[in-house]
Amino acid sequence: MTGYDSLGGNGGGPSSTGGTVCHWLKHMKLYRVVLIVVFCLLSLPFVFYNLLVHEESNVQHSDIHRTRSQLFTFEDVSPLKAADLKLRIDEMLRMKGTVSLELRDLESRRQKLQSDIGLYNQKIDELKQELARQQTELDRLKISVEQAQVAQREAVLRNTPELALPRALFSDTLPAQMRPIDAAHSRSCKMSTCFDHSRCSLTSGFPVYLYDPDTTSVVSAGYDIDGFLKTTIKQTLGYNAHLTTDPKKACVFLVLVGEALSEHEVQKSNRYVAPQGAADGSGAPNLSSLNVTRLRLLPYWGGDGRNHVLLNFARREVGPGAGNMLQGQAMDTGRAMLVQSSFEESQFRVGFDLIAPPILGPPGGDVWQECAPMLPARRKYLLSFQGELLGQNGSMVGPRGTDDTESDTVDEFIIEHLKEMSSGRTQDYFMLQFECVPATEQRAPSGLRDWSLCGTDNSRKSVLKESTFALLLAPGGGSTSSTLLQARLYEALRAGAIPLVLGGDQVQLPYAETIDWRRVVISLPKARITELHFLLRAIPDADLLTMRRQGRLVWERYLSSVQSTVDTIVASLRSRLGIPPKPIPSVIAHSVFNSSFVPLKSDPVIDTEPEESLGPIEPPYPSPAFRRNYTATLVQSREMWNDWADPFALYPQLPFDPVLPSDAKFIGSHMGFRPIGKGAGGTGKEFGESLGGNYPREQFTIVILTYEREQVLMDSLSRLYGLPYLHKVIVVWNSPKPPLEDLRWPDIGVPVHVVRAPRNSLNNRFLPFDAIETEAVLSVDDDAHLRHDEILFGFRVWREHRDRVVGFPGRFHAWDVNSLDSWNYNSNYSCELSMVLTGAAFIHKYYTYLYTYTLPQAIRDKVDEYMNCEDIAMNFLVSHVTRKPPVKVTSRWTFRCPGCPVSLSEDDTHFQERHKCINFFTKVFGYTPLLNTQYRADSILFKTRIPHDKQKCFKFI
């Protein structure tokens, strides 16, 4: 009671209430508190459970009521209607199945609509690509129309009609009879006074007639022409394109007058033919062997011998007077020209007569085996000479004059100085021999002093192959040329010894009108003998090898064989008259198909990716041919004879044709030029519209060599569809089996010529087919995959380097560091290369002629032996002619052809054979002409940041 009161009595305010409760708790029993807490804990779960059950029953009641209202329309369910309930459940299941089917159908329709949408989107993309491609094609057609309009205007404005042949300067008759001229007039003959130009029209082709030496003899009784010469001259002239059998059409008449032999010598010659270049001890011939009376009785002599050429060849080294049928005589040959190896100064008519070397080589064929390697530049002997002076100490017939005495004094001084120079006071070695051991049996004719040849041809050759320079001493006695001097020149050039002519100011060398001997021979007056050693030591290796290479070039082309000598004589006479040579023959491209067979055509496989506009689509336009027939021999005569070493044939075009200055394209010489932006320049858009460059417009021909890989070939041809500037495609069918008749050839918009190869040879890749009508030739393997932009870029680069190989896969020749004496072929990635493979390369058609007609046969035989290395041979040839390396374009290093049959290059022996090829070709050429290069060509704006409104020249190059 006390506590309660206390609690009640203090209930007036908050503070009093809290205090009352605390007071109450203090006085309450502990067990009571515990009971209250336990009761609360036990009652709370029941309260929460009741609340949850009540809420769930409300929800279920609501759902059931809603369901019942939907299914039974608020009807009560009773046990009496169970059957109806079952029926209704079955009905609901059927409705469920129907709904499921409808849903599946809707889903399939949805998927089909999505698929259709995807197809339509794909078609939209394709149409966009087609639109872009057609737009590009339209742009190209617009450019083509503009180019065609320019070509039409050029044709209308052209005021120089096609050149017609001039009126013939001669009638088709034999030479008329003229009154003979006296000896004085004969000795002063010039081309303007003693030659009848009316028989040699510029368009005549320079026909040459040869009197048959077997039926026409102009030598005296008891003499006859050397049988070897008669047979060989007839045979070699038969191969010359200028030979004619109709004397009425002849421009010049050739008469073989020597070498004439006595009856005793003829019998000896029939029993034994002296080795080439061997010294003969039969003594000097009777120089009165020529019968002037018989000469004047020639059927076409015409009274004065005009336009006649007397060929007096010296075949055997019989002494200083050999090869000069006028030695010491005042023989009258009328207006006839004289060709021989030995002349006196008073006899030689400069610009009229012709000095030719003696006949010391074989009839023809490859002569590279006779030559020595060009390296090393400096050989064992600095200078060599083997000879004995004839015409003195009793060997000379006749009284000796003042000039002879002075000459003897000079010769003695020269000999003494040369002996002193070789006495061993320097580190250089000399091989100087002024007396023949054993003594020579050669004798000098009256009035001549010359140096004989010591030893045999083989002994002299062994010395010259080890000599850097070969000494040639000028003959005395008023001779401007002698057979022995020409023989020494022949042997020195053959062995690679640089000729040093002492007394060269009084000496005439062969074909001096056309051959630039300053690039081959060192010519010094005899007064320079004291400075000779200093001069020889001052010449660097590069100049030594340049002169040695040039000397070998001159020897091989003009001196080495009877064929080269005869061809050079004819070419020299023709060059005097300014008449172009005969056109070089092309190889006729015979179709692999019969004339009645028409190959099946198929649509090409067109790439769906739109390409950039690379150039206009033009009709076929062949390169102009034979436009410089009458000027090349004038403007570039020196180059033709000394650089290209090929004055014997006329080519349709040359890679060395001169280039017009830039302003000529706009001032007077605009025909054919297509400058970028009409001359204003530009970037990609203007670049793609015109070919530009320094040359007029042109196209290129693709040559594909194939062998029984039809599908690969068809795929390669299809990829060429729409390629700008493509003139035609030549497919060289190397297989003996013809193509299948049901093979479908793609229609690529340009002609495709399938040419039947004469036999299975890789050399067929470079045959100069007449079907190739462009200067540019793209040589391609049948499995090479090149993009259009790559081909076009290579073509544009080639137009700036027409004389070189321009292509894609680069290779190089590597020195064998193990053997130290040979080369290896290397295809590894390298920062330096020396070859571009012709499986994808541009070359000039000119080189196909050289490869077929000029390249040594041994190289082409080696290509056939290995079925390999034709690309290496072409690189050797071009570098040999130009002394320039090839040009590589783009980053292409090799080509992959998935699914292609195994090619020759995948064989293990392929690289071993190519090693051997490089070393063999080096042996044939005498040196390795390949040169290294460390750059490749890419487009000018490649990787260059340009404004957004400008285009690059090529997107990917």
mmCIF file of N, CA and C in Angstrom, residues 355-417:
data_model
loop_
_atom_site.group_PDB
_atom_site.id
_atom_site.type_symbol
_atom_site.label_atom_id
_atom_site.label_comp_id
_atom_site.label_asym_id
_atom_site.label_seq_id
_atom_site.Cartn_x
_atom_site.Cartn_y
_atom_site.Cartn_z
ATOM 1 N N ILE A 355 88.866 0.200 -142.518
ATOM 2 C CA ILE A 355 89.809 -0.716 -141.873
ATOM 3 C C ILE A 355 89.019 -1.770 -141.124
ATOM 4 N N ALA A 356 89.288 -3.030 -141.437
ATOM 5 C CA ALA A 356 88.608 -4.155 -140.789
ATOM 6 C C ALA A 356 89.659 -5.048 -140.134
ATOM 7 N N PRO A 357 89.310 -5.728 -139.075
ATOM 8 C CA PRO A 357 90.284 -6.602 -138.415
ATOM 9 C C PRO A 357 90.530 -7.856 -139.244
ATOM 10 N N PRO A 358 91.637 -8.537 -139.011
ATOM 11 C CA PRO A 358 91.860 -9.821 -139.685
ATOM 12 C C PRO A 358 90.866 -10.874 -139.204
ATOM 13 N N ILE A 359 90.677 -11.893 -140.028
ATOM 14 C CA ILE A 359 89.763 -12.977 -139.697
ATOM 15 C C ILE A 359 90.507 -13.974 -138.812
ATOM 16 N N LEU A 360 90.313 -13.858 -137.516
ATOM 17 C CA LEU A 360 91.018 -14.714 -136.563
ATOM 18 C C LEU A 360 90.078 -15.564 -135.719
ATOM 19 N N GLY A 361 88.802 -15.285 -135.767
ATOM 20 C CA GLY A 361 87.850 -15.998 -134.918
ATOM 21 C C GLY A 361 87.079 -17.066 -135.665
ATOM 22 N N PRO A 362 86.152 -17.720 -134.994
ATOM 23 C CA PRO A 362 85.325 -18.758 -135.622
ATOM 24 C C PRO A 362 84.309 -18.134 -136.563
ATOM 25 N N PRO A 363 83.595 -18.946 -137.333
ATOM 26 C CA PRO A 363 82.571 -18.391 -138.233
ATOM 27 C C PRO A 363 81.481 -17.633 -137.497
ATOM 28 N N GLY A 364 81.053 -18.119 -136.333
ATOM 29 C CA GLY A 364 80.002 -17.448 -135.584
ATOM 30 C C GLY A 364 79.716 -18.189 -134.300
ATOM 31 N N GLY A 365 78.545 -17.897 -133.702
ATOM 32 C CA GLY A 365 78.161 -18.570 -132.478
ATOM 33 C C GLY A 365 78.657 -17.863 -131.232
ATOM 34 N N ASP A 366 78.452 -18.517 -130.085
ATOM 35 C CA ASP A 366 78.901 -17.967 -128.805
ATOM 36 C C ASP A 366 80.423 -17.951 -128.732
ATOM 37 N N VAL A 367 80.959 -16.837 -128.277
ATOM 38 C CA VAL A 367 82.415 -16.691 -128.181
ATOM 39 C C VAL A 367 82.850 -16.377 -126.762
ATOM 40 N N TRP A 368 81.932 -16.444 -125.799
ATOM 41 C CA TRP A 368 82.289 -16.045 -124.439
ATOM 42 C C TRP A 368 83.327 -16.972 -123.827
ATOM 43 N N GLN A 369 83.408 -18.232 -124.315
ATOM 44 C CA GLN A 369 84.402 -19.151 -123.748
ATOM 45 C C GLN A 369 85.826 -18.671 -124.002
ATOM 46 N N GLU A 370 86.022 -17.859 -125.051
ATOM 47 C CA GLU A 370 87.358 -17.383 -125.381
ATOM 48 C C GLU A 370 87.819 -16.254 -124.473
ATOM 49 N N CYS A 371 86.902 -15.655 -123.733
ATOM 50 C CA CYS A 371 87.223 -14.463 -122.947
ATOM 51 C C CYS A 371 87.651 -14.839 -121.533
ATOM 52 N N ALA A 372 88.423 -13.955 -120.951
ATOM 53 C CA ALA A 372 88.876 -14.119 -119.575
ATOM 54 C C ALA A 372 87.945 -13.342 -118.645
ATOM 55 N N PRO A 373 87.856 -13.753 -117.380
ATOM 56 C CA PRO A 373 87.058 -12.972 -116.418
ATOM 57 C C PRO A 373 87.580 -11.543 -116.304
ATOM 58 N N MET A 374 86.682 -10.619 -116.039
ATOM 59 C CA MET A 374 87.076 -9.209 -115.958
ATOM 60 C C MET A 374 87.731 -8.862 -114.632
ATOM 61 N N LEU A 375 87.500 -9.653 -113.629
ATOM 62 C CA LEU A 375 88.084 -9.353 -112.320
ATOM 63 C C LEU A 375 89.203 -10.354 -111.995
ATOM 64 N N PRO A 376 90.169 -9.924 -111.227
ATOM 65 C CA PRO A 376 90.293 -8.626 -110.545
ATOM 66 C C PRO A 376 90.668 -7.510 -111.511
ATOM 67 N N ALA A 377 90.470 -6.282 -111.048
ATOM 68 C CA ALA A 377 90.768 -5.146 -111.915
ATOM 69 C C ALA A 377 92.252 -5.073 -112.237
ATOM 70 N N ARG A 378 93.098 -5.294 -111.250
ATOM 71 C CA ARG A 378 94.551 -5.257 -111.454
ATOM 72 C C ARG A 378 95.085 -6.680 -111.426
ATOM 73 N N ARG A 379 95.730 -7.030 -112.495
ATOM 74 C CA ARG A 379 96.217 -8.389 -112.655
ATOM 75 C C ARG A 379 97.695 -8.475 -112.302
ATOM 76 N N LYS A 380 98.263 -9.645 -112.543
ATOM 77 C CA LYS A 380 99.646 -9.900 -112.135
ATOM 78 C C LYS A 380 100.612 -8.931 -112.794
ATOM 79 N N TYR A 381 100.486 -8.768 -114.107
ATOM 80 C CA TYR A 381 101.386 -7.875 -114.838
ATOM 81 C C TYR A 381 100.687 -6.548 -115.084
ATOM 82 N N LEU A 382 101.372 -5.462 -114.792
ATOM 83 C CA LEU A 382 100.821 -4.152 -115.106
ATOM 84 C C LEU A 382 100.822 -3.931 -116.612
ATOM 85 N N LEU A 383 101.862 -4.375 -117.290
ATOM 86 C CA LEU A 383 102.000 -4.171 -118.725
ATOM 87 C C LEU A 383 102.733 -5.361 -119.320
ATOM 88 N N SER A 384 102.285 -5.784 -120.499
ATOM 89 C CA SER A 384 102.944 -6.906 -121.172
ATOM 90 C C SER A 384 103.105 -6.600 -122.650
ATOM 91 N N PHE A 385 104.153 -7.207 -123.233
ATOM 92 C CA PHE A 385 104.408 -7.098 -124.669
ATOM 93 C C PHE A 385 105.319 -8.239 -125.074
ATOM 94 N N GLN A 386 104.973 -8.876 -126.193
ATOM 95 C CA GLN A 386 105.790 -9.931 -126.757
ATOM 96 C C GLN A 386 105.887 -9.705 -128.253
ATOM 97 N N GLY A 387 107.056 -9.321 -128.737
ATOM 98 C CA GLY A 387 107.202 -9.060 -130.158
ATOM 99 C C GLY A 387 108.645 -8.744 -130.514
ATOM 100 N N GLU A 388 108.882 -8.784 -131.801
ATOM 101 C CA GLU A 388 110.209 -8.487 -132.330
ATOM 102 C C GLU A 388 110.039 -7.576 -133.526
ATOM 103 N N LEU A 389 110.888 -6.526 -133.573
ATOM 104 C CA LEU A 389 110.782 -5.538 -134.627
ATOM 105 C C LEU A 389 111.329 -6.099 -135.930
ATOM 106 N N LEU A 390 110.496 -6.081 -136.950
ATOM 107 C CA LEU A 390 110.896 -6.516 -138.284
ATOM 108 C C LEU A 390 111.103 -5.300 -139.176
ATOM 109 N N GLY A 391 111.890 -5.504 -140.252
ATOM 110 C CA GLY A 391 112.146 -4.418 -141.188
ATOM 111 C C GLY A 391 113.442 -3.701 -140.905
ATOM 112 N N GLN A 392 114.308 -4.279 -140.105
ATOM 113 C CA GLN A 392 115.609 -3.694 -139.826
ATOM 114 C C GLN A 392 116.629 -4.821 -139.676
ATOM 115 N N ASN A 393 117.903 -4.454 -139.617
ATOM 116 C CA ASN A 393 118.994 -5.411 -139.464
ATOM 117 C C ASN A 393 118.952 -6.482 -140.549
ATOM 118 N N GLY A 394 118.742 -6.002 -141.777
ATOM 119 C CA GLY A 394 118.803 -6.925 -142.889
ATOM 120 C C GLY A 394 117.488 -7.503 -143.285
ATOM 121 N N SER A 395 116.478 -7.411 -142.449
ATOM 122 C CA SER A 395 115.190 -7.967 -142.810
ATOM 123 C C SER A 395 114.360 -7.003 -143.635
ATOM 124 N N MET A 396 114.821 -5.774 -143.740
ATOM 125 C CA MET A 396 114.097 -4.798 -144.529
ATOM 126 C C MET A 396 114.774 -4.634 -145.872
ATOM 127 N N VAL A 397 113.981 -4.663 -146.913
ATOM 128 C CA VAL A 397 114.498 -4.575 -148.272
ATOM 129 C C VAL A 397 114.447 -3.129 -148.729
ATOM 130 N N GLY A 398 115.553 -2.652 -149.374
ATOM 131 C CA GLY A 398 115.537 -1.305 -149.925
ATOM 132 C C GLY A 398 116.372 -0.362 -149.072
ATOM 133 N N PRO A 399 116.751 0.776 -149.602
ATOM 134 C CA PRO A 399 117.576 1.736 -148.872
ATOM 135 C C PRO A 399 116.813 2.369 -147.734
ATOM 136 N N ARG A 400 117.524 2.774 -146.754
ATOM 137 C CA ARG A 400 116.947 3.369 -145.562
ATOM 138 C C ARG A 400 117.049 4.879 -145.645
ATOM 139 N N GLY A 401 115.934 5.606 -145.404
ATOM 140 C CA GLY A 401 115.919 7.059 -145.516
ATOM 141 C C GLY A 401 116.106 7.728 -144.175
ATOM 142 N N THR A 402 115.965 9.044 -144.203
ATOM 143 C CA THR A 402 116.144 9.836 -142.984
ATOM 144 C C THR A 402 115.053 9.525 -141.973
ATOM 145 N N ASP A 403 113.807 9.416 -142.443
ATOM 146 C CA ASP A 403 112.709 9.124 -141.542
ATOM 147 C C ASP A 403 112.904 7.774 -140.871
ATOM 148 N N ASP A 404 113.427 6.798 -141.637
ATOM 149 C CA ASP A 404 113.664 5.490 -141.048
ATOM 150 C C ASP A 404 114.710 5.567 -139.959
ATOM 151 N N THR A 405 115.759 6.383 -140.178
ATOM 152 C CA THR A 405 116.799 6.514 -139.162
ATOM 153 C C THR A 405 116.241 7.130 -137.892
ATOM 154 N N GLU A 406 115.434 8.174 -138.047
ATOM 155 C CA GLU A 406 114.823 8.797 -136.870
ATOM 156 C C GLU A 406 113.897 7.813 -136.163
ATOM 157 N N SER A 407 113.180 7.047 -136.942
ATOM 158 C CA SER A 407 112.275 6.075 -136.340
ATOM 159 C C SER A 407 113.045 5.019 -135.580
ATOM 160 N N ASP A 408 114.175 4.575 -136.148
ATOM 161 C CA ASP A 408 115.000 3.610 -135.429
ATOM 162 C C ASP A 408 115.464 4.173 -134.102
ATOM 163 N N THR A 409 115.858 5.450 -134.102
ATOM 164 C CA THR A 409 116.348 6.069 -132.871
ATOM 165 C C THR A 409 115.236 6.121 -131.821
ATOM 166 N N VAL A 410 114.043 6.509 -132.219
ATOM 167 C CA VAL A 410 112.926 6.583 -131.288
ATOM 168 C C VAL A 410 112.581 5.199 -130.751
ATOM 169 N N ASP A 411 112.549 4.206 -131.649
ATOM 170 C CA ASP A 411 112.209 2.852 -131.212
ATOM 171 C C ASP A 411 113.246 2.321 -130.227
ATOM 172 N N GLU A 412 114.517 2.607 -130.482
ATOM 173 C CA GLU A 412 115.554 2.156 -129.558
ATOM 174 C C GLU A 412 115.398 2.814 -128.199
ATOM 175 N N PHE A 413 115.077 4.116 -128.195
ATOM 176 C CA PHE A 413 114.878 4.806 -126.925
ATOM 177 C C PHE A 413 113.684 4.211 -126.172
ATOM 178 N N ILE A 414 112.600 3.931 -126.884
ATOM 179 C CA ILE A 414 111.414 3.352 -126.249
ATOM 180 C C ILE A 414 111.743 1.999 -125.646
ATOM 181 N N ILE A 415 112.456 1.185 -126.398
ATOM 182 C CA ILE A 415 112.785 -0.149 -125.891
ATOM 183 C C ILE A 415 113.662 -0.047 -124.651
ATOM 184 N N GLU A 416 114.645 0.835 -124.680
ATOM 185 C CA GLU A 416 115.527 0.976 -123.523
ATOM 186 C C GLU A 416 114.765 1.472 -122.301
ATOM 187 N N HIS A 417 113.855 2.422 -122.506
ATOM 188 C CA HIS A 417 113.086 2.937 -121.372
ATOM 189 C C HIS A 417 112.146 1.870 -120.820
#
